[in-house]
Short mmCIF file of C-alpha atoms and ligand atoms in Angstrom, two decimals:
data_model
loop_
_atom_site.label_atom_id
_atom_site.label_comp_id
_atom_site.label_asym_id
_atom_site.label_seq_id
_atom_site.Cartn_x
_atom_site.Cartn_y
_atom_site.Cartn_z
CA MET A 1 -161.94 -56.86 -136.83
CA SER A 2 -160.61 -58.52 -139.97
CA LYS A 3 -158.14 -56.58 -142.13
CA SER A 4 -159.04 -55.22 -145.54
CA PRO A 5 -157.13 -56.65 -148.52
CA GLN A 6 -155.15 -53.40 -148.71
CA GLN A 7 -154.12 -53.78 -145.10
CA LYS A 8 -153.02 -57.39 -145.76
CA VAL A 9 -150.86 -56.28 -148.66
CA ALA A 10 -149.38 -53.55 -146.50
CA ALA A 11 -148.69 -56.12 -143.76
CA ARG A 12 -146.99 -58.43 -146.24
CA ARG A 13 -144.89 -55.57 -147.55
CA LYS A 14 -143.75 -54.95 -144.01
CA ARG A 15 -142.59 -58.56 -143.62
CA GLY A 16 -139.06 -57.33 -144.14
CA PRO A 17 -137.01 -60.08 -142.47
CA LEU A 18 -138.45 -62.90 -144.64
CA SER A 19 -137.84 -61.08 -147.92
CA LEU A 20 -134.40 -60.17 -146.69
CA LEU A 21 -133.73 -63.83 -145.92
CA LEU A 22 -134.85 -64.81 -149.42
CA ILE A 23 -132.66 -62.19 -151.02
CA GLY A 24 -129.83 -63.36 -148.78
CA LEU A 25 -130.30 -66.99 -149.87
CA ILE A 26 -130.32 -66.05 -153.54
CA ALA A 27 -127.15 -64.06 -153.01
CA VAL A 28 -125.51 -67.04 -151.34
CA ILE A 29 -126.05 -69.44 -154.27
CA PRO A 30 -123.09 -68.13 -156.30
CA LEU A 31 -120.95 -68.38 -153.16
CA LEU A 32 -121.86 -72.06 -152.78
CA THR A 33 -120.85 -72.63 -156.38
CA VAL A 34 -117.56 -70.93 -155.61
CA GLY A 35 -117.23 -73.17 -152.55
CA SER A 36 -117.46 -76.35 -154.60
CA ALA A 37 -114.95 -74.85 -157.00
CA ALA A 38 -112.60 -74.44 -154.06
CA TYR A 39 -111.50 -78.07 -154.28
CA GLY A 40 -110.58 -77.46 -157.90
CA ALA A 41 -108.79 -74.30 -156.86
CA HIS A 42 -106.82 -76.27 -154.28
CA LEU A 43 -105.64 -78.66 -156.99
CA GLU A 44 -104.83 -75.81 -159.34
CA ASN A 45 -102.46 -74.35 -156.78
CA ASN A 46 -100.33 -77.43 -157.18
CA ASP A 47 -97.94 -77.09 -160.12
CA THR A 48 -97.50 -80.84 -160.64
CA PHE A 49 -101.27 -80.99 -161.17
CA CYS A 50 -100.82 -78.94 -164.34
CA ALA A 51 -98.15 -81.32 -165.57
CA SER A 52 -100.45 -84.31 -165.00
CA CYS A 53 -102.29 -83.38 -168.22
CA HIS A 54 -99.88 -81.17 -170.06
CA THR A 55 -97.40 -83.31 -171.89
CA GLU A 56 -94.47 -82.20 -174.04
CA PRO A 57 -93.51 -79.47 -174.38
CA GLU A 58 -95.48 -77.90 -171.53
CA SER A 59 -94.67 -80.53 -168.89
CA THR A 60 -91.09 -79.34 -169.25
CA TYR A 61 -92.24 -76.05 -167.71
CA VAL A 62 -92.85 -77.90 -164.46
CA GLU A 63 -89.76 -80.05 -164.87
CA ARG A 64 -87.59 -76.94 -165.22
CA VAL A 65 -89.06 -75.52 -162.01
CA GLN A 66 -88.15 -78.74 -160.21
CA THR A 67 -84.59 -79.04 -161.56
CA ALA A 68 -83.95 -75.35 -160.86
CA ALA A 69 -85.06 -75.95 -157.28
CA THR A 70 -82.29 -78.53 -156.90
CA ALA A 71 -79.90 -76.04 -158.57
CA SER A 72 -78.88 -78.64 -161.18
CA GLU A 73 -79.97 -76.26 -163.95
CA PRO A 74 -79.45 -72.53 -164.27
CA VAL A 75 -82.63 -70.42 -164.48
CA ARG A 76 -83.27 -69.62 -168.13
CA ASP A 77 -86.82 -68.35 -168.25
CA LEU A 78 -89.06 -65.88 -166.45
CA ALA A 79 -91.56 -68.50 -165.22
CA VAL A 80 -88.85 -70.58 -163.51
CA PHE A 81 -87.40 -67.38 -162.03
CA HIS A 82 -90.82 -66.68 -160.49
CA ALA A 83 -91.11 -70.19 -159.11
CA GLY A 84 -87.72 -69.70 -157.43
CA GLN A 85 -88.80 -66.65 -155.43
CA HIS A 86 -88.79 -66.68 -151.66
CA GLN A 87 -92.56 -66.94 -151.88
CA PRO A 88 -92.79 -69.12 -155.00
CA VAL A 89 -95.14 -67.81 -157.71
CA THR A 90 -97.16 -70.80 -158.92
CA CYS A 91 -98.40 -71.56 -162.45
CA ILE A 92 -101.94 -70.51 -161.66
CA GLU A 93 -100.88 -67.12 -160.29
CA CYS A 94 -99.64 -65.95 -163.69
CA HIS A 95 -102.41 -67.82 -165.47
CA SER A 96 -105.26 -66.02 -163.70
CA GLY A 97 -106.46 -62.44 -163.42
CA ALA A 98 -106.89 -60.29 -160.33
CA GLY A 99 -109.01 -61.14 -157.31
CA ILE A 100 -111.74 -63.76 -157.02
CA GLY A 101 -113.14 -62.85 -160.45
CA GLY A 102 -109.80 -63.61 -162.07
CA ARG A 103 -109.58 -66.96 -160.30
CA ILE A 104 -113.11 -67.89 -161.37
CA ASP A 105 -112.34 -67.06 -165.01
CA ALA A 106 -109.28 -69.31 -164.78
CA LEU A 107 -111.37 -72.07 -163.21
CA VAL A 108 -113.95 -71.80 -166.00
CA LEU A 109 -111.16 -72.08 -168.54
CA GLY A 110 -109.82 -75.02 -166.53
CA ALA A 111 -113.24 -76.71 -166.58
CA ARG A 112 -113.38 -76.33 -170.36
CA ASP A 113 -109.91 -77.86 -170.58
CA LEU A 114 -110.97 -80.71 -168.31
CA VAL A 115 -113.92 -81.53 -170.60
CA ALA A 116 -111.66 -81.40 -173.67
CA TYR A 117 -109.18 -83.67 -171.87
CA ALA A 118 -111.86 -86.17 -170.81
CA ARG A 119 -113.10 -86.35 -174.40
CA GLY A 120 -109.57 -86.77 -175.68
CA ASN A 121 -110.41 -83.91 -177.99
CA TYR A 122 -107.62 -81.37 -177.76
CA PRO A 123 -104.52 -80.29 -179.62
CA GLN A 124 -101.11 -80.89 -178.05
CA PRO A 125 -99.21 -78.67 -177.38
CA SER A 126 -102.06 -76.52 -176.12
CA PRO A 127 -102.39 -73.32 -178.08
CA LEU A 128 -102.86 -70.15 -176.05
CA THR A 129 -106.36 -69.01 -177.08
CA HIS A 130 -106.61 -66.67 -174.09
CA PRO A 131 -103.57 -64.40 -174.14
CA ILE A 132 -102.10 -63.64 -170.71
CA ALA A 133 -103.61 -60.24 -169.94
CA ASP A 134 -101.59 -57.43 -168.36
CA VAL A 135 -103.75 -57.58 -165.23
CA ASN A 136 -102.31 -61.05 -164.53
CA CYS A 137 -98.89 -59.41 -164.10
CA VAL A 138 -99.92 -55.98 -162.80
CA LYS A 139 -101.81 -57.45 -159.83
CA CYS A 140 -98.32 -58.16 -158.40
CA HIS A 141 -96.30 -55.50 -160.24
CA GLU A 142 -98.64 -52.56 -159.72
CA ASP A 143 -95.76 -50.09 -159.49
CA TYR A 144 -94.11 -51.05 -162.80
CA ALA A 145 -94.81 -47.59 -164.25
CA ARG A 146 -94.24 -45.53 -161.11
CA ASN A 147 -90.60 -44.72 -161.84
CA ARG A 148 -90.85 -41.89 -164.37
CA SER A 149 -87.17 -41.66 -165.28
CA PHE A 150 -86.06 -42.26 -168.87
CA ASP A 151 -84.76 -45.75 -168.10
CA ASN A 152 -88.33 -46.78 -167.38
CA HIS A 153 -90.03 -44.79 -170.17
CA PHE A 154 -91.02 -47.99 -172.04
CA HIS A 155 -93.21 -48.82 -169.03
CA PHE A 156 -94.75 -45.47 -168.20
CA PHE A 157 -95.63 -44.63 -171.81
CA LEU A 158 -97.14 -48.10 -172.25
CA PRO A 159 -100.70 -47.33 -171.02
CA ARG A 160 -100.82 -44.35 -173.39
CA TRP A 161 -99.72 -46.51 -176.33
CA GLN A 162 -102.32 -49.12 -175.40
CA GLN A 163 -105.04 -46.47 -175.14
CA PHE A 164 -104.09 -45.14 -178.54
CA ALA A 165 -103.50 -48.38 -180.46
CA GLY A 166 -105.57 -50.95 -178.53
CA ASP A 167 -104.65 -54.54 -179.38
CA LYS A 168 -101.91 -53.40 -181.73
CA ALA A 169 -99.90 -52.03 -178.80
CA ALA A 170 -97.66 -54.39 -176.84
CA ALA A 171 -98.87 -56.25 -173.78
CA CYS A 172 -96.44 -57.12 -170.97
CA VAL A 173 -95.82 -60.60 -172.36
CA ASP A 174 -94.97 -59.37 -175.87
CA CYS A 175 -91.66 -58.27 -174.34
CA HIS A 176 -91.69 -60.51 -171.24
CA ALA A 177 -92.17 -64.02 -172.60
CA ALA A 178 -92.41 -66.47 -169.74
CA HIS A 179 -91.40 -69.95 -170.93
CA LYS A 180 -89.07 -69.22 -173.82
CA GLN A 181 -85.43 -69.81 -172.99
CA ASP A 182 -83.87 -67.43 -175.50
CA GLY A 183 -83.76 -64.34 -173.25
CA LEU A 184 -80.92 -62.64 -171.40
CA PRO A 185 -80.96 -63.76 -167.74
CA GLY A 186 -79.17 -60.53 -166.70
CA VAL A 187 -81.87 -58.38 -168.35
CA ALA A 188 -85.04 -59.85 -166.90
CA PHE A 189 -84.94 -62.75 -169.43
CA LEU A 190 -85.83 -60.40 -172.28
CA ASN A 191 -85.12 -61.54 -175.80
CA GLU A 192 -83.31 -58.66 -177.49
CA GLN A 193 -84.86 -59.03 -180.93
CA ARG A 194 -88.45 -59.36 -179.74
CA THR A 195 -88.06 -56.49 -177.28
CA VAL A 196 -86.47 -54.09 -179.76
CA ALA A 197 -89.29 -54.88 -182.21
CA GLN A 198 -91.73 -53.57 -179.56
CA CYS A 199 -89.53 -50.54 -178.75
CA ASN A 200 -89.61 -49.61 -182.42
CA ALA A 201 -93.33 -50.27 -182.78
CA CYS A 202 -94.07 -47.77 -180.02
CA HIS A 203 -91.60 -45.22 -181.42
CA ARG A 204 -93.35 -45.39 -184.78
CA VAL A 205 -96.63 -44.43 -183.09
CA MET A 206 -95.55 -42.18 -180.23
CA GLY A 207 -92.05 -40.98 -180.99
CA ASP A 208 -91.49 -37.92 -183.14
C1 HEC B 1 -107.38 -82.22 -166.73
C2 HEC B 1 -106.22 -81.98 -167.56
C3 HEC B 1 -105.57 -80.61 -167.44
C4 HEC B 1 -105.01 -80.05 -166.31
C5 HEC B 1 -104.91 -80.66 -164.92
C6 HEC B 1 -104.50 -78.75 -166.71
N1 HEC B 1 -104.76 -78.54 -168.04
FE1 HEC B 1 -104.30 -76.86 -169.09
N2 HEC B 1 -105.24 -77.61 -170.75
C7 HEC B 1 -105.75 -78.90 -170.85
C8 HEC B 1 -106.28 -79.09 -172.20
C9 HEC B 1 -106.94 -80.38 -172.74
C10 HEC B 1 -106.07 -77.86 -172.89
C11 HEC B 1 -106.42 -77.53 -174.33
C12 HEC B 1 -107.87 -77.15 -174.42
C13 HEC B 1 -108.26 -76.89 -175.86
O1 HEC B 1 -107.45 -76.31 -176.57
O2 HEC B 1 -109.36 -77.25 -176.21
C14 HEC B 1 -105.40 -76.96 -171.95
C15 HEC B 1 -105.04 -75.65 -172.26
C16 HEC B 1 -104.26 -74.85 -171.42
C17 HEC B 1 -103.77 -73.53 -171.74
C18 HEC B 1 -104.09 -72.77 -173.00
C19 HEC B 1 -105.41 -72.08 -172.62
C20 HEC B 1 -105.94 -71.16 -173.66
O3 HEC B 1 -106.92 -71.55 -174.31
O4 HEC B 1 -105.41 -70.05 -173.79
C21 HEC B 1 -103.04 -73.07 -170.67
C22 HEC B 1 -102.34 -71.72 -170.52
C23 HEC B 1 -103.09 -74.11 -169.67
N3 HEC B 1 -103.83 -75.17 -170.14
C24 HEC B 1 -102.45 -74.01 -168.45
C25 HEC B 1 -102.66 -74.91 -167.41
C26 HEC B 1 -102.18 -74.67 -166.06
C27 HEC B 1 -101.37 -73.46 -165.60
C28 HEC B 1 -102.59 -75.75 -165.33
C29 HEC B 1 -102.42 -75.97 -163.82
C30 HEC B 1 -102.97 -74.92 -162.99
C31 HEC B 1 -103.32 -76.65 -166.21
N4 HEC B 1 -103.34 -76.10 -167.47
C32 HEC B 1 -103.88 -77.87 -165.83
C33 HEC B 1 -105.79 -79.86 -169.84
C34 HEC B 1 -105.39 -79.64 -168.53
C1 HEC B 2 -91.43 -52.70 -174.79
C2 HEC B 2 -91.06 -53.86 -174.01
C3 HEC B 2 -91.66 -53.99 -172.62
C4 HEC B 2 -92.98 -54.08 -172.27
C5 HEC B 2 -94.19 -54.04 -173.20
C6 HEC B 2 -93.00 -54.30 -170.84
N1 HEC B 2 -91.74 -54.32 -170.35
FE1 HEC B 2 -91.20 -54.71 -168.42
N2 HEC B 2 -89.24 -54.44 -168.90
C7 HEC B 2 -88.78 -54.08 -170.16
C8 HEC B 2 -87.37 -53.75 -170.07
C9 HEC B 2 -86.48 -53.28 -171.22
C10 HEC B 2 -87.01 -53.94 -168.70
C11 HEC B 2 -85.67 -53.61 -168.06
C12 HEC B 2 -84.77 -54.76 -167.95
C13 HEC B 2 -83.53 -54.33 -167.19
O1 HEC B 2 -83.05 -53.23 -167.46
O2 HEC B 2 -83.10 -55.09 -166.34
C14 HEC B 2 -88.20 -54.40 -168.01
C15 HEC B 2 -88.24 -54.74 -166.66
C16 HEC B 2 -89.40 -55.14 -165.99
C17 HEC B 2 -89.45 -55.55 -164.60
C18 HEC B 2 -88.27 -55.65 -163.65
C19 HEC B 2 -88.08 -54.25 -163.16
C20 HEC B 2 -87.08 -54.14 -162.09
O3 HEC B 2 -86.85 -52.97 -161.71
O4 HEC B 2 -86.49 -55.13 -161.65
C21 HEC B 2 -90.75 -55.81 -164.29
C22 HEC B 2 -91.31 -56.23 -162.96
C23 HEC B 2 -91.52 -55.56 -165.50
N3 HEC B 2 -90.66 -55.17 -166.50
C24 HEC B 2 -92.88 -55.69 -165.58
C25 HEC B 2 -93.63 -55.36 -166.70
C26 HEC B 2 -95.07 -55.36 -166.73
C27 HEC B 2 -95.97 -55.69 -165.55
C28 HEC B 2 -95.44 -55.00 -168.00
C29 HEC B 2 -96.84 -54.81 -168.55
C30 HEC B 2 -97.70 -53.88 -167.84
C31 HEC B 2 -94.21 -54.79 -168.76
N4 HEC B 2 -93.14 -54.99 -167.94
C32 HEC B 2 -94.17 -54.44 -170.11
C33 HEC B 2 -89.51 -54.03 -171.31
C34 HEC B 2 -90.88 -54.12 -171.40
C1 HEC B 3 -94.31 -65.42 -164.97
C2 HEC B 3 -95.65 -65.86 -165.27
C3 HEC B 3 -95.91 -67.32 -165.64
C4 HEC B 3 -95.70 -68.41 -164.84
C5 HEC B 3 -95.14 -68.46 -163.43
C6 HEC B 3 -96.17 -69.55 -165.62
N1 HEC B 3 -96.61 -69.14 -166.85
FE1 HEC B 3 -97.33 -70.35 -168.34
N2 HEC B 3 -97.41 -68.77 -169.62
C7 HEC B 3 -97.09 -67.48 -169.28
C8 HEC B 3 -97.06 -66.67 -170.50
C9 HEC B 3 -96.73 -65.20 -170.56
C10 HEC B 3 -97.40 -67.54 -171.59
C11 HEC B 3 -97.45 -67.20 -173.09
C12 HEC B 3 -96.27 -67.84 -173.81
C13 HEC B 3 -94.90 -67.37 -173.30
O1 HEC B 3 -94.75 -66.18 -172.99
O2 HEC B 3 -93.94 -68.18 -173.23
C14 HEC B 3 -97.66 -68.84 -170.99
C15 HEC B 3 -98.06 -69.96 -171.71
C16 HEC B 3 -98.36 -71.20 -171.14
C17 HEC B 3 -99.00 -72.32 -171.82
C18 HEC B 3 -99.51 -72.36 -173.25
C19 HEC B 3 -98.49 -73.00 -174.18
C20 HEC B 3 -97.41 -72.05 -174.57
O3 HEC B 3 -96.22 -72.39 -174.36
O4 HEC B 3 -97.72 -70.94 -175.06
C21 HEC B 3 -99.09 -73.34 -170.92
C22 HEC B 3 -99.68 -74.73 -171.15
C23 HEC B 3 -98.50 -72.87 -169.67
N3 HEC B 3 -98.07 -71.55 -169.84
C24 HEC B 3 -98.37 -73.63 -168.53
C25 HEC B 3 -97.69 -73.22 -167.39
C26 HEC B 3 -97.31 -74.10 -166.29
C27 HEC B 3 -97.61 -75.58 -166.24
C28 HEC B 3 -96.68 -73.32 -165.37
C29 HEC B 3 -96.05 -73.72 -164.04
C30 HEC B 3 -94.88 -74.57 -164.13
C31 HEC B 3 -96.66 -71.95 -165.85
N4 HEC B 3 -97.27 -71.93 -167.08
C32 HEC B 3 -96.14 -70.86 -165.16
C33 HEC B 3 -96.81 -66.99 -168.01
C34 HEC B 3 -96.47 -67.79 -166.91
C1 HEC B 4 -97.94 -63.62 -157.63
C2 HEC B 4 -97.16 -62.44 -157.93
C3 HEC B 4 -96.52 -62.30 -159.29
C4 HEC B 4 -97.10 -62.43 -160.52
C5 HEC B 4 -98.52 -62.88 -160.86
C6 HEC B 4 -96.11 -62.02 -161.49
N1 HEC B 4 -94.95 -61.68 -160.85
FE1 HEC B 4 -93.25 -61.01 -161.73
N2 HEC B 4 -92.28 -61.07 -159.95
C7 HEC B 4 -92.87 -61.39 -158.74
C8 HEC B 4 -91.83 -61.40 -157.69
C9 HEC B 4 -92.07 -61.69 -156.22
C10 HEC B 4 -90.62 -61.07 -158.34
C11 HEC B 4 -89.23 -60.96 -157.70
C12 HEC B 4 -89.11 -59.71 -156.90
C13 HEC B 4 -89.17 -58.52 -157.77
O1 HEC B 4 -88.32 -58.38 -158.68
O2 HEC B 4 -90.09 -57.71 -157.60
C14 HEC B 4 -90.93 -60.85 -159.75
C15 HEC B 4 -90.01 -60.45 -160.70
C16 HEC B 4 -90.31 -60.14 -162.04
C17 HEC B 4 -89.38 -59.60 -163.02
C18 HEC B 4 -87.90 -59.29 -162.78
C19 HEC B 4 -87.08 -60.45 -163.29
C20 HEC B 4 -85.59 -60.28 -162.99
O3 HEC B 4 -84.78 -60.90 -163.72
O4 HEC B 4 -85.23 -59.56 -162.06
C21 HEC B 4 -90.08 -59.44 -164.19
C22 HEC B 4 -89.53 -58.93 -165.51
C23 HEC B 4 -91.44 -59.88 -163.95
N3 HEC B 4 -91.53 -60.28 -162.63
C24 HEC B 4 -92.44 -59.86 -164.88
C25 HEC B 4 -93.69 -60.45 -164.70
C26 HEC B 4 -94.66 -60.63 -165.76
C27 HEC B 4 -94.46 -60.19 -167.20
C28 HEC B 4 -95.75 -61.23 -165.20
C29 HEC B 4 -97.03 -61.67 -165.88
C30 HEC B 4 -96.89 -62.62 -166.98
C31 HEC B 4 -95.46 -61.42 -163.78
N4 HEC B 4 -94.21 -60.94 -163.53
C32 HEC B 4 -96.33 -61.98 -162.85
C33 HEC B 4 -94.19 -61.65 -158.52
C34 HEC B 4 -95.15 -61.85 -159.50
C1 HEC B 5 -94.73 -47.23 -174.89
C2 HEC B 5 -93.94 -46.52 -175.86
C3 HEC B 5 -92.46 -46.72 -175.89
C4 HEC B 5 -91.77 -47.89 -175.76
C5 HEC B 5 -92.32 -49.31 -175.57
C6 HEC B 5 -90.39 -47.56 -175.90
N1 HEC B 5 -90.22 -46.21 -176.07
FE1 HEC B 5 -88.45 -45.24 -176.32
N2 HEC B 5 -89.47 -43.50 -176.49
C7 HEC B 5 -90.84 -43.34 -176.39
C8 HEC B 5 -91.16 -41.93 -176.52
C9 HEC B 5 -92.57 -41.33 -176.43
C10 HEC B 5 -89.94 -41.26 -176.66
C11 HEC B 5 -89.74 -39.77 -176.77
C12 HEC B 5 -89.50 -39.34 -175.36
C13 HEC B 5 -89.43 -37.88 -175.17
O1 HEC B 5 -89.40 -37.15 -176.16
O2 HEC B 5 -89.39 -37.48 -173.98
C14 HEC B 5 -88.89 -42.27 -176.66
C15 HEC B 5 -87.54 -42.02 -176.80
C16 HEC B 5 -86.54 -42.96 -176.78
C17 HEC B 5 -85.12 -42.66 -176.95
C18 HEC B 5 -84.53 -41.30 -177.18
C19 HEC B 5 -84.46 -41.21 -178.66
C20 HEC B 5 -84.63 -39.81 -179.16
O3 HEC B 5 -84.77 -39.71 -180.36
O4 HEC B 5 -84.70 -38.90 -178.35
C21 HEC B 5 -84.44 -43.85 -176.84
C22 HEC B 5 -82.94 -44.08 -176.96
C23 HEC B 5 -85.44 -44.88 -176.61
N3 HEC B 5 -86.69 -44.30 -176.58
C24 HEC B 5 -85.16 -46.22 -176.45
C25 HEC B 5 -86.10 -47.19 -176.24
C26 HEC B 5 -85.80 -48.60 -176.07
C27 HEC B 5 -84.43 -49.22 -176.10
C28 HEC B 5 -87.00 -49.23 -175.89
C29 HEC B 5 -87.28 -50.70 -175.66
C30 HEC B 5 -86.62 -51.32 -174.52
C31 HEC B 5 -88.03 -48.20 -175.94
N4 HEC B 5 -87.44 -46.99 -176.16
C32 HEC B 5 -89.37 -48.48 -175.82
C33 HEC B 5 -91.76 -44.34 -176.24
C34 HEC B 5 -91.49 -45.67 -176.07
#
């Protein structure tokens, strides 16, 4: 006996495995794209790769990492300090967000930069159009606000200030500049003037 059209539709609906396979294939497409980006990601893990395009003054960021490694120069900035850790923190680790999503965003930004570079159409030094977001730091320093004693109050009140004042509140890097060499090495490379400006800005909003 041949099946009625309704029965055929019902049979097709039951063809679970095929539809599942299709859905699976569609889901895999973004992963393949990520796979081909992996070669780019491999290059981006290499600090000298960054210096291959970035000329003065940014290539000095890489140079400073290298001279500090041979101990011929004292460490004068936060980025070089990070590179000198037991497990060196690379350029891309600070310059990307958390998880795979953060890496992909950085790769997209990198692709845009690559196009600009290939066209010879870019300003030098490169302006920072994408500020380094707090998540870039907090992914490694997740316990920065855990200590609730007064000598850490500027950290644990920070999320509240940010909630209240949005972009006008300080981000990590407003106090913790990374490549400037005008900070105090004994105090986490903080520049006194820039830091105190942020202390006062928060006190104006949250202090009494
Ligand atoms: C292929 C050449 C090239 C390489 C390699 C490269 N960059 Fe760039 N980068 C550029 C160009 C060109 C710009 C400026 C783009 C513009 O302003 O249009 C830029 C901009 C930037 C900016 C500013 C981004 C913004 O808009 O906020 C940062 C930060 C940066 N690069 C960091 C890095 C780091 C870290 C690496 C290594 C992981 C790296 N770059 C490797 C060419 C390159
Ligand atoms: C208002 C300025 C300010 C802001 C904003 C700020 N910090 Fe700090 N940070 C400081 C000061 C001051 C110190 C203490 C330096 C010292 O006493 O050695 C410090 C120290 C640190 C240290 C070293 C702590 C230790 O015990 O060794 C880390 C890590 C740190 N900050 C991470 C962050 C992160 C992550 C953010 C953003 C979520 C941030 N900071 C935002 C001012 C700031
Ligand atoms: C500790 C985190 C950190 C590390 C490690 C780091 N950067 Fe940065 N980078 C920053 C921050 C924060 C800024 C914003 C400007 C500043 O604070 O000095 C920045 C800015 C930049 C800019 C934009 C130009 C400018 O000076 O504002 C470039 C290009 C750049 N970094 C390249 C590099 C390269 C190349 C390396 C590796 C040698 C590197 N960065 C390592 C945090 C980092
Ligand atoms: C890949 C992980 C990683 C990232 C990303 C990272 N850090 Fe660190 N940071 C470390 C390690 C490791 C140390 C050394 C051990 C420690 O003090 O915890 C350190 C130390 C520090 C210190 C103490 C410096 C001192 O003199 O003792 C500060 C301040 C700091 N980081 C701020 C930042 C800021 C701001 C960012 C984002 C721009 C950032 N870090 C991004 C891993 C990271
Ligand atoms: C995110 C906001 C914020 C930041 C950043 C901040 N403070 Fe404060 N600060 C406060 C608040 C809120 C109080 C009041 C605390 C209380 O009453 O318990 C305070 C109180 C103080 C006091 C006590 C003053 C008094 O009148 O009782 C001192 C001293 C102080 N802060 C120093 C600093 C320094 C130095 C920095 C920068 C390194 C700083 N603060 C950064 C929020 C902040």
